[in-house]
Amino acid sequence: MALFQHRSALLIGLLALSLKTAHSQVFVVGEGTATADISTDFSPTHVSLPDTVMTERGRRELVRNLEAEQGFAHRALPVSAAVTLRANGPISPGGADYRKLIYQKGEAAALGDRVIITSLEIKPDRIILDLNGGPYAKHRFLSHVQINDAPVTQTNGQAATGSRITLIFEGHVPEISAPEVKALLEPVIDFGVKTSEQAYADTLPPVLKEAIAAHEVLVGMNHRMVLAALGAPENKVREQPSGDANGARYEEWIYGHVPQTIRFVRFVADRVTVVEIAALGKPVEIHDKDEMGGYNSPDATREVAMGDKAADGTEKTSAPPTLLKPGEAASTGSSNNKVQFPDDNKGGSSRPASSGQPPSNNLALAQRPL
C-alpha cells in the first residue's frame, strides 16, 4: 500500500512538472509585440487653402487628376475606414489607438509600400479616398439571396485589403487643386514619385525639358510630351479638316476656360501642328511653324541607298548577293545564274531552268534568278 502511494505521488509530480514545462514553452504575440515597429509620429502640414467653396468644375478636375494616382505610404495603414485627417491638423486615431486599430483590423500597407487611389468621393466638408481598393469587399446584392440554403450567386471569397482616409476641412471643401490635396496628405502618403510622363520628359533634349517644365507646348511635340507639359486636357474635339485631299483627321485638345487663358492644341497623327493661345484682353497667338528644330518632324527622313558612300561622296557599287563562296566560279551549263534541278523526263539528268518545258508548280519559285 505504501509502495502504491509512493508511485502515485511520483506520477503526480512528473505530470505537474511536464505541465509546467509545457506552459513555459508557449509563445504568445500580444498587441505590444505586434505593433512595436509601427511609427505613430505625426507633423501637421501648413498648406495655404483658398476660402472659396469648391465648384462643380473643380470637383470634376480633382477627381480626374487624383484617381489612379500612385504614391508611397509614409506610415503603416490599417484595413479600416476609421482614419481621419484634418486639413493642416491632427490625424485620428493617434498614438496607441492607431497601433490598436492596425492590430485589430490588419495592415493594408506597410511603411514604404506603394498605394494607389482607387476611388475618390467629395462631400460638403470632406474628401474620402480609398487606397488599394478600400477597406470593404466589393460584392453584388444577389450574394445575400439564398434559395433552399444555396446562394444565388457565388462570391470570389476575397477579403478587402485596402484602406480609407477621410480628409476633413473646416466648414466646407475649398476650391482646392490636386497638388494641394497631395500636400495635405504628405504625412500619410508621399506622392513625390515621378509619373511615366515625367520620366519620359527626362529622356528628352534640354530644350524640350525646359519647355515641359515651364508647361509650354511647342509645335512638333507628340502626345506624351503634351501630357507631360499640361496633363490631360479638359476637352477633346475630333473633326475632319476641310480642303484636305488625303482626308487626314486632326484631334484638338482644349486646356483652360474663360476667364483663364485657353490653349487649343491640334494634333495630326502623333504630332502637334497648330497651337492657339487665347488670353483675356489679348489677340489670339497662333503657332503653326516647327519649334523643335526638326525633332519629331515628319520631314526628318533619311535615305537608305544600296551600298555605302566612299570618302569622296560617291556611292560604292557592290555585286548582287550570291550563294557562291569568294573566288568560286559558277557551275558550267548554268544560264543567268538560274537554279538547276533534275529533268523529270530524263530520269535524273539535269537541264537548265530556261528549257522549253514549263516546270512543276512546286518548283516555280526555284526558277527565279537569284
GROMACS .gro file of C-alpha atoms in nm:
model
  370
    1MET     CA    1   0.000   0.000   0.000
    2ALA     CA    2   0.282   0.236   0.089
    3LEU     CA    3   0.457   0.147  -0.236
    4PHE     CA    4   0.141   0.226  -0.434
    5GLN     CA    5   0.104   0.566  -0.265
    6HIS     CA    6   0.469   0.641  -0.335
    7ARG     CA    7   0.429   0.558  -0.703
    8SER     CA    8   0.112   0.768  -0.726
    9ALA     CA    9   0.286   1.067  -0.574
   10LEU     CA   10   0.578   1.021  -0.813
   11LEU     CA   11   0.345   1.012  -1.115
   12ILE     CA   12   0.157   1.320  -0.999
   13GLY     CA   13   0.485   1.506  -0.954
   14LEU     CA   14   0.606   1.411  -1.301
   15LEU     CA   15   0.273   1.521  -1.452
   16ALA     CA   16   0.291   1.857  -1.277
   17LEU     CA   17   0.648   1.904  -1.394
   18SER     CA   18   0.553   1.825  -1.756
   19LEU     CA   19   0.261   2.068  -1.744
   20LYS     CA   20   0.488   2.339  -1.606
   21THR     CA   21   0.741   2.274  -1.881
   22ALA     CA   22   0.468   2.280  -2.148
   23HIS     CA   23   0.336   2.615  -2.025
   24SER     CA   24   0.684   2.760  -2.025
   25GLN     CA   25   0.726   2.682  -2.399
   26VAL     CA   26   0.413   2.871  -2.515
   27PHE     CA   27   0.496   3.199  -2.700
   28VAL     CA   28   0.209   3.446  -2.722
   29VAL     CA   29   0.234   3.754  -2.952
   30GLY     CA   30   0.046   4.041  -2.795
   31GLU     CA   31  -0.056   4.383  -2.924
   32GLY     CA   32   0.260   4.546  -2.793
   33THR     CA   33   0.486   4.296  -2.969
   34ALA     CA   34   0.292   4.301  -3.298
   35THR     CA   35   0.283   4.682  -3.323
   36ALA     CA   36   0.623   4.764  -3.172
   37ASP     CA   37   0.772   4.864  -3.508
   38ILE     CA   38   0.479   5.086  -3.617
   39SER     CA   39   0.567   5.454  -3.600
   40THR     CA   40   0.294   5.699  -3.497
   41ASP     CA   41   0.497   6.021  -3.528
   42PHE     CA   42   0.293   6.295  -3.691
   43SER     CA   43   0.368   6.650  -3.800
   44PRO     CA   44   0.074   6.865  -3.922
   45THR     CA   45   0.100   7.037  -4.261
   46HIS     CA   46   0.091   7.410  -4.332
   47VAL     CA   47  -0.075   7.443  -4.673
   48SER     CA   48  -0.242   7.771  -4.767
   49LEU     CA   49  -0.600   7.699  -4.872
   50PRO     CA   50  -0.844   7.925  -5.062
   51ASP     CA   51  -1.164   8.048  -4.900
   52THR     CA   52  -1.397   7.991  -5.195
   53VAL     CA   53  -1.626   7.689  -5.200
   54MET     CA   54  -1.541   7.415  -5.448
   55THR     CA   55  -1.728   7.444  -5.777
   56GLU     CA   56  -1.857   7.160  -5.990
   57ARG     CA   57  -1.576   7.216  -6.241
   58GLY     CA   58  -1.319   7.200  -5.962
   59ARG     CA   59  -1.479   6.882  -5.835
   60ARG     CA   60  -1.450   6.714  -6.176
   61GLU     CA   61  -1.090   6.824  -6.220
   62LEU     CA   62  -0.998   6.696  -5.873
   63VAL     CA   63  -1.147   6.354  -5.942
   64ARG     CA   64  -0.982   6.337  -6.284
   65ASN     CA   65  -0.638   6.433  -6.153
   66LEU     CA   66  -0.636   6.226  -5.834
   67GLU     CA   67  -0.796   5.895  -5.929
   68ALA     CA   68  -0.536   5.628  -6.014
   69GLU     CA   69  -0.255   5.843  -5.866
   70GLN     CA   70   0.020   5.638  -5.702
   71GLY     CA   71   0.242   5.711  -5.405
   72PHE     CA   72   0.425   5.551  -5.115
   73ALA     CA   73   0.289   5.506  -4.762
   74HIS     CA   74   0.461   5.733  -4.509
   75ARG     CA   75   0.319   5.524  -4.226
   76ALA     CA   76   0.151   5.187  -4.186
   77LEU     CA   77  -0.214   5.199  -4.299
   78PRO     CA   78  -0.489   4.983  -4.142
   79VAL     CA   79  -0.760   4.791  -4.326
   80SER     CA   80  -1.016   5.032  -4.189
   81ALA     CA   81  -1.225   5.338  -4.271
   82ALA     CA   82  -1.167   5.497  -3.929
   83VAL     CA   83  -0.861   5.706  -4.023
   84THR     CA   84  -0.943   6.076  -4.046
   85LEU     CA   85  -0.703   6.359  -4.123
   86ARG     CA   86  -0.792   6.722  -4.067
   87ALA     CA   87  -0.655   6.970  -4.318
   88ASN     CA   88  -0.342   7.121  -4.158
   89GLY     CA   89  -0.442   6.943  -3.838
   90PRO     CA   90  -0.400   6.615  -3.647
   91ILE     CA   91  -0.474   6.260  -3.751
   92SER     CA   92  -0.725   6.040  -3.571
   93PRO     CA   93  -0.682   5.794  -3.412
   94GLY     CA   94  -0.330   5.867  -3.297
   95GLY     CA   95  -0.063   5.713  -3.081
   96ALA     CA   96  -0.154   5.388  -2.908
   97ASP     CA   97  -0.506   5.393  -3.055
   98TYR     CA   98  -0.360   5.391  -3.407
   99ARG     CA   99  -0.149   5.085  -3.325
  100LYS     CA  100  -0.451   4.913  -3.172
  101LEU     CA  101  -0.655   4.977  -3.489
  102ILE     CA  102  -0.388   4.811  -3.704
  103TYR     CA  103  -0.363   4.519  -3.458
  104GLN     CA  104  -0.740   4.461  -3.469
  105LYS     CA  105  -0.812   4.526  -3.838
  106GLY     CA  106  -0.487   4.426  -4.006
  107GLU     CA  107  -0.232   4.616  -4.210
  108ALA     CA  108  -0.324   4.737  -4.558
  109ALA     CA  109   0.016   4.887  -4.640
  110ALA     CA  110   0.344   4.889  -4.454
  111LEU     CA  111   0.583   5.181  -4.438
  112GLY     CA  112   0.715   5.245  -4.789
  113ASP     CA  113   0.461   5.027  -4.973
  114ARG     CA  114   0.314   5.157  -5.297
  115VAL     CA  115  -0.050   5.265  -5.276
  116ILE     CA  116  -0.293   5.385  -5.542
  117ILE     CA  117  -0.607   5.597  -5.511
  118THR     CA  118  -0.878   5.367  -5.647
  119SER     CA  119  -1.182   5.576  -5.550
  120LEU     CA  120  -1.249   5.939  -5.463
  121GLU     CA  121  -1.567   6.090  -5.316
  122ILE     CA  122  -1.614   6.459  -5.237
  123LYS     CA  123  -1.871   6.562  -4.975
  124PRO     CA  124  -1.955   6.912  -4.845
  125ASP     CA  125  -1.681   6.920  -4.580
  126ARG     CA  126  -1.458   6.622  -4.660
  127ILE     CA  127  -1.280   6.421  -4.928
  128ILE     CA  128  -1.291   6.042  -4.891
  129LEU     CA  129  -1.009   5.850  -5.057
  130ASP     CA  130  -0.998   5.472  -5.096
  131LEU     CA  131  -0.650   5.324  -5.128
  132ASN     CA  132  -0.579   4.988  -5.295
  133GLY     CA  133  -0.948   4.906  -5.330
  134GLY     CA  134  -1.066   5.035  -4.994
  135PRO     CA  135  -1.147   4.856  -4.666
  136TYR     CA  136  -1.471   4.695  -4.783
  137ALA     CA  137  -1.501   4.398  -5.016
  138LYS     CA  138  -1.697   4.469  -5.331
  139HIS     CA  139  -1.995   4.234  -5.369
  140ARG     CA  140  -2.319   4.211  -5.554
  141PHE     CA  141  -2.663   4.248  -5.395
  142LEU     CA  142  -2.764   3.897  -5.502
  143SER     CA  143  -2.480   3.748  -5.298
  144HIS     CA  144  -2.709   3.785  -4.992
  145VAL     CA  145  -3.001   3.599  -5.157
  146GLN     CA  146  -3.036   3.224  -5.100
  147ILE     CA  147  -3.277   2.965  -5.233
  148ASN     CA  148  -3.301   2.638  -5.037
  149ASP     CA  149  -2.992   2.739  -4.835
  150ALA     CA  150  -2.792   2.782  -5.157
  151PRO     CA  151  -2.665   3.126  -5.265
  152VAL     CA  152  -2.796   3.261  -5.594
  153THR     CA  153  -2.453   3.393  -5.695
  154GLN     CA  154  -2.106   3.280  -5.598
  155THR     CA  155  -1.868   3.534  -5.449
  156ASN     CA  156  -1.498   3.524  -5.513
  157GLY     CA  157  -1.426   3.498  -5.141
  158GLN     CA  158  -1.153   3.762  -5.146
  159ALA     CA  159  -1.139   3.986  -4.842
  160ALA     CA  160  -1.072   4.358  -4.863
  161THR     CA  161  -0.709   4.457  -4.821
  162GLY     CA  162  -0.725   4.835  -4.878
  163SER     CA  163  -0.760   5.139  -4.657
  164ARG     CA  164  -0.962   5.460  -4.644
  165ILE     CA  165  -0.855   5.810  -4.544
  166THR     CA  166  -1.106   6.089  -4.481
  167LEU     CA  167  -0.964   6.438  -4.529
  168ILE     CA  168  -1.181   6.682  -4.330
  169PHE     CA  169  -1.193   7.059  -4.390
  170GLU     CA  170  -1.320   7.337  -4.169
  171GLY     CA  171  -1.672   7.427  -4.278
  172HIS     CA  172  -1.650   7.330  -4.647
  173VAL     CA  173  -1.422   7.185  -4.910
  174PRO     CA  174  -1.244   7.481  -5.074
  175GLU     CA  175  -1.159   7.523  -5.441
  176ILE     CA  176  -0.852   7.307  -5.397
  177SER     CA  177  -0.627   7.152  -5.661
  178ALA     CA  178  -0.478   6.805  -5.681
  179PRO     CA  179  -0.125   6.917  -5.580
  180GLU     CA  180  -0.270   7.087  -5.270
  181VAL     CA  181  -0.456   6.770  -5.170
  182LYS     CA  182  -0.134   6.573  -5.212
  183ALA     CA  183   0.046   6.824  -4.990
  184LEU     CA  184  -0.220   6.782  -4.720
  185LEU     CA  185  -0.179   6.403  -4.738
  186GLU     CA  186   0.201   6.428  -4.718
  187PRO     CA  187   0.220   6.297  -4.354
  188VAL     CA  188   0.041   5.980  -4.467
  189ILE     CA  189   0.127   5.932  -4.837
  190ASP     CA  190   0.420   6.057  -5.042
  191PHE     CA  191   0.312   6.142  -5.395
  192GLY     CA  192   0.654   6.271  -5.494
  193VAL     CA  193   0.706   5.979  -5.730
  194LYS     CA  194   0.766   6.055  -6.095
  195THR     CA  195   0.488   5.969  -6.332
  196SER     CA  196   0.558   5.793  -6.659
  197GLU     CA  197   0.525   6.128  -6.842
  198GLN     CA  198   0.782   6.292  -6.613
  199ALA     CA  199   1.020   6.001  -6.653
  200TYR     CA  200   0.973   6.026  -7.031
  201ALA     CA  201   1.045   6.401  -7.021
  202ASP     CA  202   1.381   6.334  -6.855
  203THR     CA  203   1.494   6.148  -7.167
  204LEU     CA  204   1.430   6.444  -7.399
  205PRO     CA  205   1.678   6.713  -7.513
  206PRO     CA  206   1.734   7.008  -7.274
  207VAL     CA  207   1.523   7.248  -7.483
  208LEU     CA  208   1.220   7.021  -7.462
  209LYS     CA  209   1.276   6.951  -7.093
  210GLU     CA  210   1.276   7.324  -7.022
  211ALA     CA  211   0.957   7.374  -7.223
  212ILE     CA  212   0.781   7.091  -7.040
  213ALA     CA  213   0.898   7.223  -6.702
  214ALA     CA  214   0.754   7.565  -6.799
  215HIS     CA  215   0.424   7.397  -6.908
  216GLU     CA  216   0.463   7.514  -7.266
  217VAL     CA  217   0.351   7.328  -7.579
  218LEU     CA  218   0.567   7.355  -7.890
  219VAL     CA  219   0.466   7.279  -8.246
  220GLY     CA  220   0.612   6.938  -8.322
  221MET     CA  221   0.553   6.776  -7.983
  222ASN     CA  222   0.382   6.438  -7.959
  223HIS     CA  223   0.103   6.329  -7.727
  224ARG     CA  224   0.332   6.216  -7.445
  225MET     CA  225   0.521   6.546  -7.446
  226VAL     CA  226   0.197   6.745  -7.423
  227LEU     CA  227   0.071   6.526  -7.139
  228ALA     CA  228   0.397   6.582  -6.954
  229ALA     CA  229   0.368   6.958  -7.004
  230LEU     CA  230  -0.002   7.024  -6.940
  231GLY     CA  231  -0.153   6.697  -6.825
  232ALA     CA  232  -0.479   6.554  -6.955
  233PRO     CA  233  -0.700   6.800  -7.146
  234GLU     CA  234  -1.035   6.919  -7.019
  235ASN     CA  235  -1.199   6.862  -7.358
  236LYS     CA  236  -1.115   6.688  -7.684
  237VAL     CA  237  -1.255   6.765  -8.028
  238ARG     CA  238  -1.215   6.535  -8.331
  239GLU     CA  239  -1.306   6.677  -8.671
  240GLN     CA  240  -1.243   6.635  -9.044
  241PRO     CA  241  -1.035   6.924  -9.181
  242SER     CA  242  -1.182   7.091  -9.486
  243GLY     CA  243  -0.989   7.100  -9.812
  244ASP     CA  244  -0.762   6.807  -9.723
  245ALA     CA  245  -0.745   6.580 -10.026
  246ASN     CA  246  -0.597   6.296  -9.821
  247GLY     CA  247  -0.877   6.314  -9.568
  248ALA     CA  248  -0.638   6.321  -9.271
  249ARG     CA  249  -0.820   6.372  -8.943
  250TYR     CA  250  -0.698   6.600  -8.670
  251GLU     CA  251  -0.763   6.600  -8.297
  252GLU     CA  252  -0.779   6.914  -8.084
  253TRP     CA  253  -0.707   6.927  -7.710
  254ILE     CA  254  -0.850   7.222  -7.515
  255TYR     CA  255  -0.699   7.349  -7.191
  256GLY     CA  256  -0.843   7.619  -6.965
  257HIS     CA  257  -1.168   7.812  -6.960
  258VAL     CA  258  -1.283   8.174  -6.950
  259PRO     CA  259  -1.157   8.399  -6.791
  260GLN     CA  260  -0.837   8.193  -6.781
  261THR     CA  261  -0.602   8.156  -7.074
  262ILE     CA  262  -0.730   7.892  -7.317
  263ARG     CA  263  -0.496   7.675  -7.524
  264PHE     CA  264  -0.605   7.486  -7.834
  265VAL     CA  265  -0.355   7.215  -7.926
  266ARG     CA  266  -0.415   7.047  -8.263
  267PHE     CA  267  -0.271   6.705  -8.344
  268VAL     CA  268  -0.233   6.539  -8.681
  269ALA     CA  269  -0.139   6.178  -8.613
  270ASP     CA  270   0.109   6.197  -8.322
  271ARG     CA  271   0.239   6.549  -8.381
  272VAL     CA  272   0.126   6.897  -8.278
  273THR     CA  273   0.069   7.108  -8.589
  274VAL     CA  274  -0.106   7.418  -8.450
  275VAL     CA  275  -0.112   7.581  -8.106
  276GLU     CA  276  -0.359   7.866  -8.043
  277ILE     CA  277  -0.336   8.067  -7.720
  278ALA     CA  278  -0.633   8.289  -7.633
  279ALA     CA  279  -0.567   8.516  -7.334
  280LEU     CA  280  -0.822   8.762  -7.199
  281GLY     CA  281  -0.772   9.109  -7.349
  282LYS     CA  282  -0.500   8.995  -7.591
  283PRO     CA  283  -0.504   8.889  -7.957
  284VAL     CA  284  -0.500   8.516  -8.025
  285GLU     CA  285  -0.150   8.376  -8.069
  286ILE     CA  286  -0.119   8.118  -8.346
  287HIS     CA  287   0.187   7.894  -8.371
  288ASP     CA  288   0.200   7.674  -8.680
  289LYS     CA  289   0.573   7.657  -8.756
  290ASP     CA  290   0.801   7.384  -8.626
  291GLU     CA  291   0.953   7.494  -8.294
  292MET     CA  292   1.160   7.187  -8.214
  293GLY     CA  293   1.445   7.222  -8.457
  294GLY     CA  294   1.338   6.922  -8.664
  295TYR     CA  295   1.299   6.688  -8.365
  296ASN     CA  296   0.997   6.461  -8.418
  297SER     CA  297   0.939   6.621  -8.759
  298PRO     CA  298   0.779   6.411  -9.036
  299ASP     CA  299   1.024   6.568  -9.283
  300ALA     CA  300   1.324   6.442  -9.090
  301THR     CA  301   1.371   6.141  -9.317
  302ARG     CA  302   1.690   5.961  -9.408
  303GLU     CA  303   1.751   5.800  -9.745
  304VAL     CA  304   1.871   5.443  -9.737
  305ALA     CA  305   2.078   5.366 -10.051
  306MET     CA  306   2.232   5.045 -10.177
  307GLY     CA  307   2.591   5.031 -10.057
  308ASP     CA  308   2.796   5.278  -9.856
  309LYS     CA  309   2.931   5.608  -9.970
  310ALA     CA  310   3.301   5.647 -10.036
  311ALA     CA  311   3.517   5.922  -9.891
  312ASP     CA  312   3.467   6.142 -10.200
  313GLY     CA  313   3.089   6.123 -10.164
  314THR     CA  314   3.027   5.875 -10.445
  315GLU     CA  315   2.833   5.561 -10.372
  316LYS     CA  316   3.012   5.234 -10.375
  317THR     CA  317   2.872   4.968 -10.602
  318SER     CA  318   2.861   4.611 -10.489
  319ALA     CA  319   2.783   4.287 -10.663
  320PRO     CA  320   2.439   4.135 -10.618
  321PRO     CA  321   2.405   3.878 -10.340
  322THR     CA  322   2.509   3.522 -10.422
  323LEU     CA  323   2.543   3.185 -10.255
  324LEU     CA  324   2.886   3.126 -10.411
  325LYS     CA  325   3.192   3.139 -10.190
  326PRO     CA  326   3.454   3.409 -10.257
  327GLY     CA  327   3.653   3.309 -10.568
  328GLU     CA  328   3.419   3.021 -10.657
  329ALA     CA  329   3.309   3.010 -11.020
  330ALA     CA  330   2.957   2.940 -11.133
  331SER     CA  331   2.884   2.583 -11.244
  332THR     CA  332   2.914   2.511 -11.617
  333GLY     CA  333   2.597   2.500 -11.814
  334SER     CA  334   2.417   2.744 -11.593
  335SER     CA  335   2.229   3.027 -11.759
  336ASN     CA  336   2.174   3.362 -11.591
  337ASN     CA  337   2.263   3.203 -11.255
  338LYS     CA  338   1.939   3.007 -11.253
  339VAL     CA  339   1.888   2.719 -11.016
  340GLN     CA  340   1.949   2.373 -11.168
  341PHE     CA  341   1.709   2.093 -11.091
  342PRO     CA  342   1.658   1.736 -11.224
  343ASP     CA  343   1.474   1.683 -11.551
  344ASP     CA  344   1.156   1.486 -11.487
  345ASN     CA  345   1.163   1.336 -11.839
  346LYS     CA  346   1.524   1.217 -11.842
  347GLY     CA  347   1.540   1.021 -11.520
  348GLY     CA  348   1.754   1.240 -11.303
  349SER     CA  349   1.965   1.421 -11.564
  350SER     CA  350   1.988   1.795 -11.512
  351ARG     CA  351   1.886   2.069 -11.754
  352PRO     CA  352   1.885   2.445 -11.725
  353ALA     CA  353   1.577   2.616 -11.589
  354SER     CA  354   1.534   2.802 -11.918
  355SER     CA  355   1.436   2.489 -12.123
  356GLY     CA  356   1.120   2.487 -12.319
  357GLN     CA  357   0.911   2.271 -12.087
  358PRO     CA  358   0.745   2.454 -11.802
  359PRO     CA  359   0.845   2.345 -11.453
  360SER     CA  360   0.611   2.194 -11.200
  361ASN     CA  361   0.426   2.428 -10.966
  362ASN     CA  362   0.621   2.326 -10.659
  363LEU     CA  363   0.945   2.439 -10.828
  364ALA     CA  364   0.813   2.762 -10.976
  365LEU     CA  365   0.992   2.977 -10.723
  366ALA     CA  366   1.320   2.795 -10.781
  367GLN     CA  367   1.334   2.920 -11.141
  368ARG     CA  368   1.360   3.285 -11.046
  369PRO     CA  369   1.708   3.441 -11.076
  370LEU     CA  370   1.899   3.488 -10.754
   0.00000   0.00000   0.00000
